[in-house]
Amino acid sequence: MDYDRWDALLHHIFKQTQGDAWFRPQEDNLTSGVAIRVSDSPPEFRVFPYENLSLEPFEAAVKGLNPVPAVAVKIRSAAVHAALADLRDGEDSLYVDVNTRIQVLDTMLSLPHADTEQCAAFIRDERVLIVWSASIDAIIPICQDFDDRLIKHLWRSRPAVAATSSSFSSAPNSIVGHAGDAGSLSGHSLVSSVRRHSQLPSAPAASTSDPEKALTDSVTSSGPRTKTKRTWWGKKVTVIIDDTPPKRKTALYAPVYNGLAAAMAAVFMGNGVKILLWEWYLD
């Protein structure tokens, strides 16, 4: 089979938007797919996977949209399936967040009557999400954005599970009782086992004290440090290393500098006053 640029785009879009393609429904006539418009008059679409009869209703429904999109993607993933499973009968929309509402249609035949401004619609009976766009460049970011919003919606709306202390206390016994069967470990027992085995031993009492004091005590108890040197005639001499810092000598330079500066300032000020008085006397 000879491929062209449309086939390359179909394969790329399918690969980027069908990350959950491993998820297969029980019905054999439901599948994911991508439809891309290859001709404008009349509108003609090429659908991938090729020669799949179950995608013919999807292609016909996309052709019925007004305006006709450039590309449409049929997504059947675990996130879409879980989001539709939480819907009650009769609901015609799903709020994935406060700013995003996705319309819900009963069948694929209702897709031509969908609100095209939303660029997406859930199909209730097939439990799929149809995403379309007038630009081929925008379809992949749109699908990824919808997928992220669905995951966040499912995470926010998850049921609260209260972790009781009794479940954690009974976990070690369940691990011991089922040590030979790895598949029988429950989530609580596994978490409890990990926490139980990952507990750090208690720190020694010395670590809670002052580290500098501990270091000083260890040095003092071991005695003064010594160092062996050789004299110029080769004799070994052991000397004691004095670890005490040298005392800083008091230098009285600042008072001398300050006194000289004050004296010079007084001389210059007196000389200036003398000049002023002499000038006044001469005038």
PDB file of C-alpha atoms in Angstrom:
ATOM      1  CA  MET A   1       0.000   0.000   0.000  1.00  0.00           C
ATOM      2  CA  ASP A   2       1.344   3.406  -1.001  1.00  0.00           C
ATOM      3  CA  TYR A   3       1.065   6.083   1.677  1.00  0.00           C
ATOM      4  CA  ASP A   4       0.809   9.823   1.105  1.00  0.00           C
ATOM      5  CA  ARG A   5       0.971  12.874   3.352  1.00  0.00           C
ATOM      6  CA  TRP A   6      -2.586  12.341   4.603  1.00  0.00           C
ATOM      7  CA  ASP A   7      -1.675   8.854   5.762  1.00  0.00           C
ATOM      8  CA  ALA A   8       1.357  10.231   7.582  1.00  0.00           C
ATOM      9  CA  LEU A   9      -0.814  12.820   9.332  1.00  0.00           C
ATOM     10  CA  LEU A  10      -3.409  10.194  10.223  1.00  0.00           C
ATOM     11  CA  HIS A  11      -0.803   7.905  11.745  1.00  0.00           C
ATOM     12  CA  HIS A  12       0.793  10.763  13.692  1.00  0.00           C
ATOM     13  CA  ILE A  13      -2.500  12.104  15.074  1.00  0.00           C
ATOM     14  CA  PHE A  14      -3.660   8.606  16.007  1.00  0.00           C
ATOM     15  CA  LYS A  15      -0.395   7.917  17.819  1.00  0.00           C
ATOM     16  CA  GLN A  16      -0.455  11.210  19.733  1.00  0.00           C
ATOM     17  CA  THR A  17      -4.134  11.150  20.706  1.00  0.00           C
ATOM     18  CA  GLN A  18      -4.721   7.453  21.341  1.00  0.00           C
ATOM     19  CA  GLY A  19      -2.292   6.947  24.186  1.00  0.00           C
ATOM     20  CA  ASP A  20      -4.883   4.725  25.861  1.00  0.00           C
ATOM     21  CA  ALA A  21      -5.416   2.606  22.727  1.00  0.00           C
ATOM     22  CA  TRP A  22      -4.724  -0.570  24.729  1.00  0.00           C
ATOM     23  CA  PHE A  23      -8.110  -0.053  26.377  1.00  0.00           C
ATOM     24  CA  ARG A  24     -10.549  -2.180  24.377  1.00  0.00           C
ATOM     25  CA  PRO A  25     -14.302  -2.398  25.023  1.00  0.00           C
ATOM     26  CA  GLN A  26     -16.155  -5.646  25.172  1.00  0.00           C
ATOM     27  CA  GLU A  27     -18.132  -4.733  22.054  1.00  0.00           C
ATOM     28  CA  ASP A  28     -16.244  -5.592  18.881  1.00  0.00           C
ATOM     29  CA  ASN A  29     -18.009  -2.939  16.822  1.00  0.00           C
ATOM     30  CA  LEU A  30     -16.618  -0.019  18.857  1.00  0.00           C
ATOM     31  CA  THR A  31     -13.167   1.329  18.214  1.00  0.00           C
ATOM     32  CA  SER A  32     -11.132   4.520  18.238  1.00  0.00           C
ATOM     33  CA  GLY A  33     -10.169   6.344  15.089  1.00  0.00           C
ATOM     34  CA  VAL A  34      -9.138   9.524  13.310  1.00  0.00           C
ATOM     35  CA  ALA A  35     -10.875  11.173  10.352  1.00  0.00           C
ATOM     36  CA  ILE A  36      -9.126  13.866   8.328  1.00  0.00           C
ATOM     37  CA  ARG A  37     -10.645  15.902   5.506  1.00  0.00           C
ATOM     38  CA  VAL A  38      -8.785  15.432   2.226  1.00  0.00           C
ATOM     39  CA  SER A  39     -11.241  17.231  -0.072  1.00  0.00           C
ATOM     40  CA  ASP A  40     -13.550  20.215   0.350  1.00  0.00           C
ATOM     41  CA  SER A  41     -16.107  19.900  -2.440  1.00  0.00           C
ATOM     42  CA  PRO A  42     -17.700  17.595  -1.720  1.00  0.00           C
ATOM     43  CA  PRO A  43     -16.296  16.955   1.782  1.00  0.00           C
ATOM     44  CA  GLU A  44     -14.326  13.731   1.729  1.00  0.00           C
ATOM     45  CA  PHE A  45     -12.639  12.171   4.725  1.00  0.00           C
ATOM     46  CA  ARG A  46      -9.981   9.543   5.137  1.00  0.00           C
ATOM     47  CA  VAL A  47     -10.351   7.417   8.252  1.00  0.00           C
ATOM     48  CA  PHE A  48      -7.713   5.502  10.178  1.00  0.00           C
ATOM     49  CA  PRO A  49      -7.667   2.561  10.965  1.00  0.00           C
ATOM     50  CA  TYR A  50      -8.402   1.732   7.364  1.00  0.00           C
ATOM     51  CA  GLU A  51     -11.339  -0.349   6.118  1.00  0.00           C
ATOM     52  CA  ASN A  52     -12.985  -0.516   9.520  1.00  0.00           C
ATOM     53  CA  LEU A  53     -16.745  -0.830   9.148  1.00  0.00           C
ATOM     54  CA  SER A  54     -17.355   0.252  12.745  1.00  0.00           C
ATOM     55  CA  LEU A  55     -15.966   3.719  11.911  1.00  0.00           C
ATOM     56  CA  GLU A  56     -18.449   4.412   9.103  1.00  0.00           C
ATOM     57  CA  PRO A  57     -21.056   5.961  11.471  1.00  0.00           C
ATOM     58  CA  PHE A  58     -18.280   8.129  12.902  1.00  0.00           C
ATOM     59  CA  GLU A  59     -17.264   9.319   9.426  1.00  0.00           C
ATOM     60  CA  ALA A  60     -20.862  10.036   8.427  1.00  0.00           C
ATOM     61  CA  ALA A  61     -21.505  11.968  11.643  1.00  0.00           C
ATOM     62  CA  VAL A  62     -18.378  14.092  11.179  1.00  0.00           C
ATOM     63  CA  LYS A  63     -19.463  14.939   7.628  1.00  0.00           C
ATOM     64  CA  GLY A  64     -22.770  16.168   9.038  1.00  0.00           C
ATOM     65  CA  LEU A  65     -21.169  18.741  11.314  1.00  0.00           C
ATOM     66  CA  ASN A  66     -21.649  22.352  10.243  1.00  0.00           C
ATOM     67  CA  PRO A  67     -19.120  23.739   9.548  1.00  0.00           C
ATOM     68  CA  VAL A  68     -17.328  20.598   8.462  1.00  0.00           C
ATOM     69  CA  PRO A  69     -14.154  20.218  10.562  1.00  0.00           C
ATOM     70  CA  ALA A  70     -10.727  19.578   9.110  1.00  0.00           C
ATOM     71  CA  VAL A  71     -10.059  16.680  11.453  1.00  0.00           C
ATOM     72  CA  ALA A  72     -11.936  14.694  14.082  1.00  0.00           C
ATOM     73  CA  VAL A  73     -10.786  12.127  16.621  1.00  0.00           C
ATOM     74  CA  LYS A  74     -12.810   9.382  18.256  1.00  0.00           C
ATOM     75  CA  ILE A  75     -11.312   8.648  21.660  1.00  0.00           C
ATOM     76  CA  ARG A  76     -12.222   5.662  23.784  1.00  0.00           C
ATOM     77  CA  SER A  77     -10.046   5.644  26.866  1.00  0.00           C
ATOM     78  CA  ALA A  78     -10.304   4.654  30.490  1.00  0.00           C
ATOM     79  CA  ALA A  79     -10.726   8.304  31.501  1.00  0.00           C
ATOM     80  CA  VAL A  80     -13.640   8.812  29.097  1.00  0.00           C
ATOM     81  CA  HIS A  81     -15.240   5.542  30.154  1.00  0.00           C
ATOM     82  CA  ALA A  82     -14.960   6.421  33.856  1.00  0.00           C
ATOM     83  CA  ALA A  83     -16.281   9.965  33.355  1.00  0.00           C
ATOM     84  CA  LEU A  84     -19.375   8.742  31.518  1.00  0.00           C
ATOM     85  CA  ALA A  85     -19.955   6.010  34.086  1.00  0.00           C
ATOM     86  CA  ASP A  86     -20.546   8.669  36.758  1.00  0.00           C
ATOM     87  CA  LEU A  87     -23.246  10.448  34.728  1.00  0.00           C
ATOM     88  CA  ARG A  88     -26.875  10.026  35.646  1.00  0.00           C
ATOM     89  CA  ASP A  89     -29.507   9.224  33.048  1.00  0.00           C
ATOM     90  CA  GLY A  90     -30.849  12.337  31.370  1.00  0.00           C
ATOM     91  CA  GLU A  91     -27.806  14.544  31.917  1.00  0.00           C
ATOM     92  CA  ASP A  92     -26.849  16.281  28.685  1.00  0.00           C
ATOM     93  CA  SER A  93     -23.512  17.754  29.764  1.00  0.00           C
ATOM     94  CA  LEU A  94     -20.523  17.083  31.957  1.00  0.00           C
ATOM     95  CA  TYR A  95     -18.648  19.829  33.790  1.00  0.00           C
ATOM     96  CA  VAL A  96     -15.029  18.750  33.890  1.00  0.00           C
ATOM     97  CA  ASP A  97     -14.155  22.006  35.671  1.00  0.00           C
ATOM     98  CA  VAL A  98     -15.758  25.351  36.431  1.00  0.00           C
ATOM     99  CA  ASN A  99     -14.950  26.720  32.977  1.00  0.00           C
ATOM    100  CA  THR A 100     -15.336  23.636  30.774  1.00  0.00           C
ATOM    101  CA  ARG A 101     -18.607  21.911  29.916  1.00  0.00           C
ATOM    102  CA  ILE A 102     -18.706  19.032  27.443  1.00  0.00           C
ATOM    103  CA  GLN A 103     -21.997  18.099  25.823  1.00  0.00           C
ATOM    104  CA  VAL A 104     -23.297  14.547  26.088  1.00  0.00           C
ATOM    105  CA  LEU A 105     -25.164  12.987  23.154  1.00  0.00           C
ATOM    106  CA  ASP A 106     -27.089   9.751  23.253  1.00  0.00           C
ATOM    107  CA  THR A 107     -25.904   8.255  19.948  1.00  0.00           C
ATOM    108  CA  MET A 108     -23.469   8.948  17.150  1.00  0.00           C
ATOM    109  CA  LEU A 109     -26.422   9.939  14.942  1.00  0.00           C
ATOM    110  CA  SER A 110     -26.929  13.022  17.137  1.00  0.00           C
ATOM    111  CA  LEU A 111     -23.427  14.345  16.462  1.00  0.00           C
ATOM    112  CA  PRO A 112     -24.437  16.513  13.437  1.00  0.00           C
ATOM    113  CA  HIS A 113     -26.779  18.426  15.787  1.00  0.00           C
ATOM    114  CA  ALA A 114     -24.052  19.086  18.362  1.00  0.00           C
ATOM    115  CA  ASP A 115     -22.785  22.516  19.340  1.00  0.00           C
ATOM    116  CA  THR A 116     -19.720  22.865  17.123  1.00  0.00           C
ATOM    117  CA  GLU A 117     -18.302  25.685  19.245  1.00  0.00           C
ATOM    118  CA  GLN A 118     -17.458  23.218  22.027  1.00  0.00           C
ATOM    119  CA  CYS A 119     -15.203  21.157  19.709  1.00  0.00           C
ATOM    120  CA  ALA A 120     -16.062  18.006  21.674  1.00  0.00           C
ATOM    121  CA  ALA A 121     -18.962  15.749  22.578  1.00  0.00           C
ATOM    122  CA  PHE A 122     -19.460  12.585  24.596  1.00  0.00           C
ATOM    123  CA  ILE A 123     -21.395   9.717  22.994  1.00  0.00           C
ATOM    124  CA  ARG A 124     -23.308   7.961  25.731  1.00  0.00           C
ATOM    125  CA  ASP A 125     -24.091   4.598  24.132  1.00  0.00           C
ATOM    126  CA  GLU A 126     -20.546   3.989  22.848  1.00  0.00           C
ATOM    127  CA  ARG A 127     -18.867   5.752  25.797  1.00  0.00           C
ATOM    128  CA  VAL A 128     -16.474   7.651  23.573  1.00  0.00           C
ATOM    129  CA  LEU A 129     -15.365  11.257  23.200  1.00  0.00           C
ATOM    130  CA  ILE A 130     -15.448  12.941  19.789  1.00  0.00           C
ATOM    131  CA  VAL A 131     -13.061  15.881  19.412  1.00  0.00           C
ATOM    132  CA  TRP A 132     -12.907  17.961  16.246  1.00  0.00           C
ATOM    133  CA  SER A 133     -11.112  21.054  15.044  1.00  0.00           C
ATOM    134  CA  ALA A 134     -10.996  23.303  12.002  1.00  0.00           C
ATOM    135  CA  SER A 135      -7.188  23.224  12.154  1.00  0.00           C
ATOM    136  CA  ILE A 136      -5.079  20.106  11.925  1.00  0.00           C
ATOM    137  CA  ASP A 137      -2.344  21.787  13.971  1.00  0.00           C
ATOM    138  CA  ALA A 138      -4.683  22.294  16.936  1.00  0.00           C
ATOM    139  CA  ILE A 139      -6.241  18.840  17.231  1.00  0.00           C
ATOM    140  CA  ILE A 140      -3.416  17.218  19.222  1.00  0.00           C
ATOM    141  CA  PRO A 141      -3.187  19.996  21.879  1.00  0.00           C
ATOM    142  CA  ILE A 142      -6.991  20.010  22.175  1.00  0.00           C
ATOM    143  CA  CYS A 143      -7.135  16.250  22.773  1.00  0.00           C
ATOM    144  CA  GLN A 144      -4.331  16.394  25.310  1.00  0.00           C
ATOM    145  CA  ASP A 145      -6.008  19.302  27.103  1.00  0.00           C
ATOM    146  CA  PHE A 146      -9.318  17.410  27.324  1.00  0.00           C
ATOM    147  CA  ASP A 147      -7.506  14.341  28.624  1.00  0.00           C
ATOM    148  CA  ASP A 148      -5.739  16.363  31.337  1.00  0.00           C
ATOM    149  CA  ARG A 149      -9.012  17.987  32.377  1.00  0.00           C
ATOM    150  CA  LEU A 150     -10.753  14.608  32.546  1.00  0.00           C
ATOM    151  CA  ILE A 151      -8.017  13.150  34.740  1.00  0.00           C
ATOM    152  CA  LYS A 152      -8.211  16.148  37.096  1.00  0.00           C
ATOM    153  CA  HIS A 153     -12.013  15.854  37.170  1.00  0.00           C
ATOM    154  CA  LEU A 154     -11.832  12.173  38.079  1.00  0.00           C
ATOM    155  CA  TRP A 155      -9.241  12.904  40.752  1.00  0.00           C
ATOM    156  CA  ARG A 156     -11.313  15.666  42.330  1.00  0.00           C
ATOM    157  CA  SER A 157     -14.527  13.640  42.278  1.00  0.00           C
ATOM    158  CA  ARG A 158     -13.005  10.461  43.691  1.00  0.00           C
ATOM    159  CA  PRO A 159     -14.783   9.012  46.740  1.00  0.00           C
ATOM    160  CA  ALA A 160     -13.151   9.769  50.074  1.00  0.00           C
ATOM    161  CA  VAL A 161     -11.546   6.689  51.576  1.00  0.00           C
ATOM    162  CA  ALA A 162     -11.040   6.893  55.351  1.00  0.00           C
ATOM    163  CA  ALA A 163      -7.908   5.053  56.400  1.00  0.00           C
ATOM    164  CA  THR A 164      -8.724   3.552  59.776  1.00  0.00           C
ATOM    165  CA  SER A 165      -6.158   2.427  62.266  1.00  0.00           C
ATOM    166  CA  SER A 166      -7.679  -1.048  62.397  1.00  0.00           C
ATOM    167  CA  SER A 167      -6.887  -1.703  58.752  1.00  0.00           C
ATOM    168  CA  PHE A 168      -3.257  -0.810  59.310  1.00  0.00           C
ATOM    169  CA  SER A 169      -2.989  -2.840  62.509  1.00  0.00           C
ATOM    170  CA  SER A 170      -4.329  -5.964  60.810  1.00  0.00           C
ATOM    171  CA  ALA A 171      -2.030  -5.550  57.829  1.00  0.00           C
ATOM    172  CA  PRO A 172       1.088  -7.329  59.226  1.00  0.00           C
ATOM    173  CA  ASN A 173      -0.995 -10.405  60.067  1.00  0.00           C
ATOM    174  CA  SER A 174      -2.376 -10.544  56.550  1.00  0.00           C
ATOM    175  CA  ILE A 175       1.147 -10.399  55.145  1.00  0.00           C
ATOM    176  CA  VAL A 176       2.352 -13.243  57.341  1.00  0.00           C
ATOM    177  CA  GLY A 177      -0.693 -15.347  56.593  1.00  0.00           C
ATOM    178  CA  HIS A 178      -0.336 -14.911  52.831  1.00  0.00           C
ATOM    179  CA  ALA A 179       3.420 -14.857  52.488  1.00  0.00           C
ATOM    180  CA  GLY A 180       3.312 -17.663  49.951  1.00  0.00           C
ATOM    181  CA  ASP A 181       0.808 -15.901  47.684  1.00  0.00           C
ATOM    182  CA  ALA A 182       2.056 -12.528  46.455  1.00  0.00           C
ATOM    183  CA  GLY A 183      -1.153 -11.808  44.613  1.00  0.00           C
ATOM    184  CA  SER A 184      -3.260 -11.963  47.769  1.00  0.00           C
ATOM    185  CA  LEU A 185      -1.626  -8.944  49.394  1.00  0.00           C
ATOM    186  CA  SER A 186      -4.072  -6.085  49.818  1.00  0.00           C
ATOM    187  CA  GLY A 187      -3.197  -2.440  49.335  1.00  0.00           C
ATOM    188  CA  HIS A 188      -3.428  -1.687  53.049  1.00  0.00           C
ATOM    189  CA  SER A 189      -1.236  -4.606  54.041  1.00  0.00           C
ATOM    190  CA  LEU A 190       1.380  -3.700  51.465  1.00  0.00           C
ATOM    191  CA  VAL A 191       1.495  -0.075  52.583  1.00  0.00           C
ATOM    192  CA  SER A 192       1.681  -1.135  56.225  1.00  0.00           C
ATOM    193  CA  SER A 193       4.495  -3.553  55.434  1.00  0.00           C
ATOM    194  CA  VAL A 194       6.469  -0.895  53.617  1.00  0.00           C
ATOM    195  CA  ARG A 195       5.994   1.557  56.447  1.00  0.00           C
ATOM    196  CA  ARG A 196       6.882  -1.042  59.068  1.00  0.00           C
ATOM    197  CA  HIS A 197      10.089  -2.087  57.337  1.00  0.00           C
ATOM    198  CA  SER A 198      11.081   1.429  56.386  1.00  0.00           C
ATOM    199  CA  GLN A 199      11.123   2.762  59.948  1.00  0.00           C
ATOM    200  CA  LEU A 200      14.526   4.127  60.829  1.00  0.00           C
ATOM    201  CA  PRO A 201      16.249   2.999  64.028  1.00  0.00           C
ATOM    202  CA  SER A 202      16.244   5.400  66.900  1.00  0.00           C
ATOM    203  CA  ALA A 203      19.133   7.815  66.889  1.00  0.00           C
ATOM    204  CA  PRO A 204      21.766   7.474  69.599  1.00  0.00           C
ATOM    205  CA  ALA A 205      21.654   9.837  72.522  1.00  0.00           C
ATOM    206  CA  ALA A 206      24.925  11.450  71.506  1.00  0.00           C
ATOM    207  CA  SER A 207      23.392  12.773  68.286  1.00  0.00           C
ATOM    208  CA  THR A 208      20.869  14.869  70.207  1.00  0.00           C
ATOM    209  CA  SER A 209      23.588  16.731  72.090  1.00  0.00           C
ATOM    210  CA  ASP A 210      25.659  19.616  70.821  1.00  0.00           C
ATOM    211  CA  PRO A 211      27.933  18.350  67.999  1.00  0.00           C
ATOM    212  CA  GLU A 212      30.684  20.820  68.858  1.00  0.00           C
ATOM    213  CA  LYS A 213      30.658  19.704  72.476  1.00  0.00           C
ATOM    214  CA  ALA A 214      30.786  16.055  71.423  1.00  0.00           C
ATOM    215  CA  LEU A 215      33.746  16.773  69.163  1.00  0.00           C
ATOM    216  CA  THR A 216      35.554  18.620  71.946  1.00  0.00           C
ATOM    217  CA  ASP A 217      34.941  15.789  74.393  1.00  0.00           C
ATOM    218  CA  SER A 218      36.278  13.201  71.947  1.00  0.00           C
ATOM    219  CA  VAL A 219      39.415  15.225  71.316  1.00  0.00           C
ATOM    220  CA  THR A 220      39.951  15.798  75.041  1.00  0.00           C
ATOM    221  CA  SER A 221      39.473  12.152  75.932  1.00  0.00           C
ATOM    222  CA  SER A 222      41.918  10.973  73.299  1.00  0.00           C
ATOM    223  CA  GLY A 223      44.661  13.286  74.592  1.00  0.00           C
ATOM    224  CA  PRO A 224      46.700  15.978  72.843  1.00  0.00           C
ATOM    225  CA  ARG A 225      47.636  15.497  69.237  1.00  0.00           C
ATOM    226  CA  THR A 226      51.282  14.950  68.374  1.00  0.00           C
ATOM    227  CA  LYS A 227      53.328  15.244  65.223  1.00  0.00           C
ATOM    228  CA  THR A 228      56.697  13.714  64.367  1.00  0.00           C
ATOM    229  CA  LYS A 229      59.290  15.898  62.644  1.00  0.00           C
ATOM    230  CA  ARG A 230      62.857  15.341  61.493  1.00  0.00           C
ATOM    231  CA  THR A 231      65.673  17.706  62.337  1.00  0.00           C
ATOM    232  CA  TRP A 232      68.271  18.757  59.788  1.00  0.00           C
ATOM    233  CA  TRP A 233      70.560  15.886  60.881  1.00  0.00           C
ATOM    234  CA  GLY A 234      67.738  13.296  60.513  1.00  0.00           C
ATOM    235  CA  LYS A 235      66.646  12.817  64.080  1.00  0.00           C
ATOM    236  CA  LYS A 236      62.948  12.267  64.733  1.00  0.00           C
ATOM    237  CA  VAL A 237      61.378  14.670  67.192  1.00  0.00           C
ATOM    238  CA  THR A 238      57.796  14.377  68.461  1.00  0.00           C
ATOM    239  CA  VAL A 239      56.116  17.682  69.160  1.00  0.00           C
ATOM    240  CA  ILE A 240      52.683  18.424  70.631  1.00  0.00           C
ATOM    241  CA  ILE A 241      50.296  20.259  68.341  1.00  0.00           C
ATOM    242  CA  ASP A 242      48.641  23.154  70.100  1.00  0.00           C
ATOM    243  CA  ASP A 243      45.008  23.290  68.930  1.00  0.00           C
ATOM    244  CA  THR A 244      44.203  26.451  70.872  1.00  0.00           C
ATOM    245  CA  PRO A 245      43.978  29.485  68.590  1.00  0.00           C
ATOM    246  CA  PRO A 246      46.646  32.144  69.152  1.00  0.00           C
ATOM    247  CA  LYS A 247      45.697  35.112  71.263  1.00  0.00           C
ATOM    248  CA  ARG A 248      45.105  38.307  69.397  1.00  0.00           C
ATOM    249  CA  LYS A 249      47.355  41.145  70.562  1.00  0.00           C
ATOM    250  CA  THR A 250      45.810  44.442  71.425  1.00  0.00           C
ATOM    251  CA  ALA A 251      47.003  47.127  68.996  1.00  0.00           C
ATOM    252  CA  LEU A 252      46.549  50.728  70.183  1.00  0.00           C
ATOM    253  CA  TYR A 253      46.921  52.295  66.765  1.00  0.00           C
ATOM    254  CA  ALA A 254      43.453  53.806  66.646  1.00  0.00           C
ATOM    255  CA  PRO A 255      43.907  56.215  69.596  1.00  0.00           C
ATOM    256  CA  VAL A 256      47.172  57.490  68.088  1.00  0.00           C
ATOM    257  CA  TYR A 257      45.562  58.065  64.689  1.00  0.00           C
ATOM    258  CA  ASN A 258      42.600  59.823  66.270  1.00  0.00           C
ATOM    259  CA  GLY A 259      44.829  62.056  68.385  1.00  0.00           C
ATOM    260  CA  LEU A 260      47.004  63.095  65.426  1.00  0.00           C
ATOM    261  CA  ALA A 261      43.924  63.804  63.342  1.00  0.00           C
ATOM    262  CA  ALA A 262      42.397  65.959  66.095  1.00  0.00           C
ATOM    263  CA  ALA A 263      45.649  67.877  66.562  1.00  0.00           C
ATOM    264  CA  MET A 264      46.065  68.568  62.843  1.00  0.00           C
ATOM    265  CA  ALA A 265      42.427  69.658  62.604  1.00  0.00           C
ATOM    266  CA  ALA A 266      42.933  72.077  65.509  1.00  0.00           C
ATOM    267  CA  VAL A 267      46.084  73.512  63.877  1.00  0.00           C
ATOM    268  CA  PHE A 268      44.394  74.073  60.523  1.00  0.00           C
ATOM    269  CA  MET A 269      41.318  75.597  62.133  1.00  0.00           C
ATOM    270  CA  GLY A 270      43.444  77.924  64.252  1.00  0.00           C
ATOM    271  CA  ASN A 271      45.479  78.951  61.201  1.00  0.00           C
ATOM    272  CA  GLY A 272      42.282  79.748  59.323  1.00  0.00           C
ATOM    273  CA  VAL A 273      40.924  81.845  62.189  1.00  0.00           C
ATOM    274  CA  LYS A 274      44.257  83.678  62.381  1.00  0.00           C
ATOM    275  CA  ILE A 275      44.131  84.555  58.687  1.00  0.00           C
ATOM    276  CA  LEU A 276      40.583  85.845  59.000  1.00  0.00           C
ATOM    277  CA  LEU A 277      41.478  88.051  61.973  1.00  0.00           C
ATOM    278  CA  TRP A 278      44.570  89.398  60.215  1.00  0.00           C
ATOM    279  CA  GLU A 279      42.628  90.287  57.107  1.00  0.00           C
ATOM    280  CA  TRP A 280      39.997  92.029  59.195  1.00  0.00           C
ATOM    281  CA  TYR A 281      42.670  94.001  61.003  1.00  0.00           C
ATOM    282  CA  LEU A 282      44.312  95.150  57.762  1.00  0.00           C
ATOM    283  CA  ASP A 283      41.000  96.321  56.320  1.00  0.00           C
TER     284      ASP A 283
END
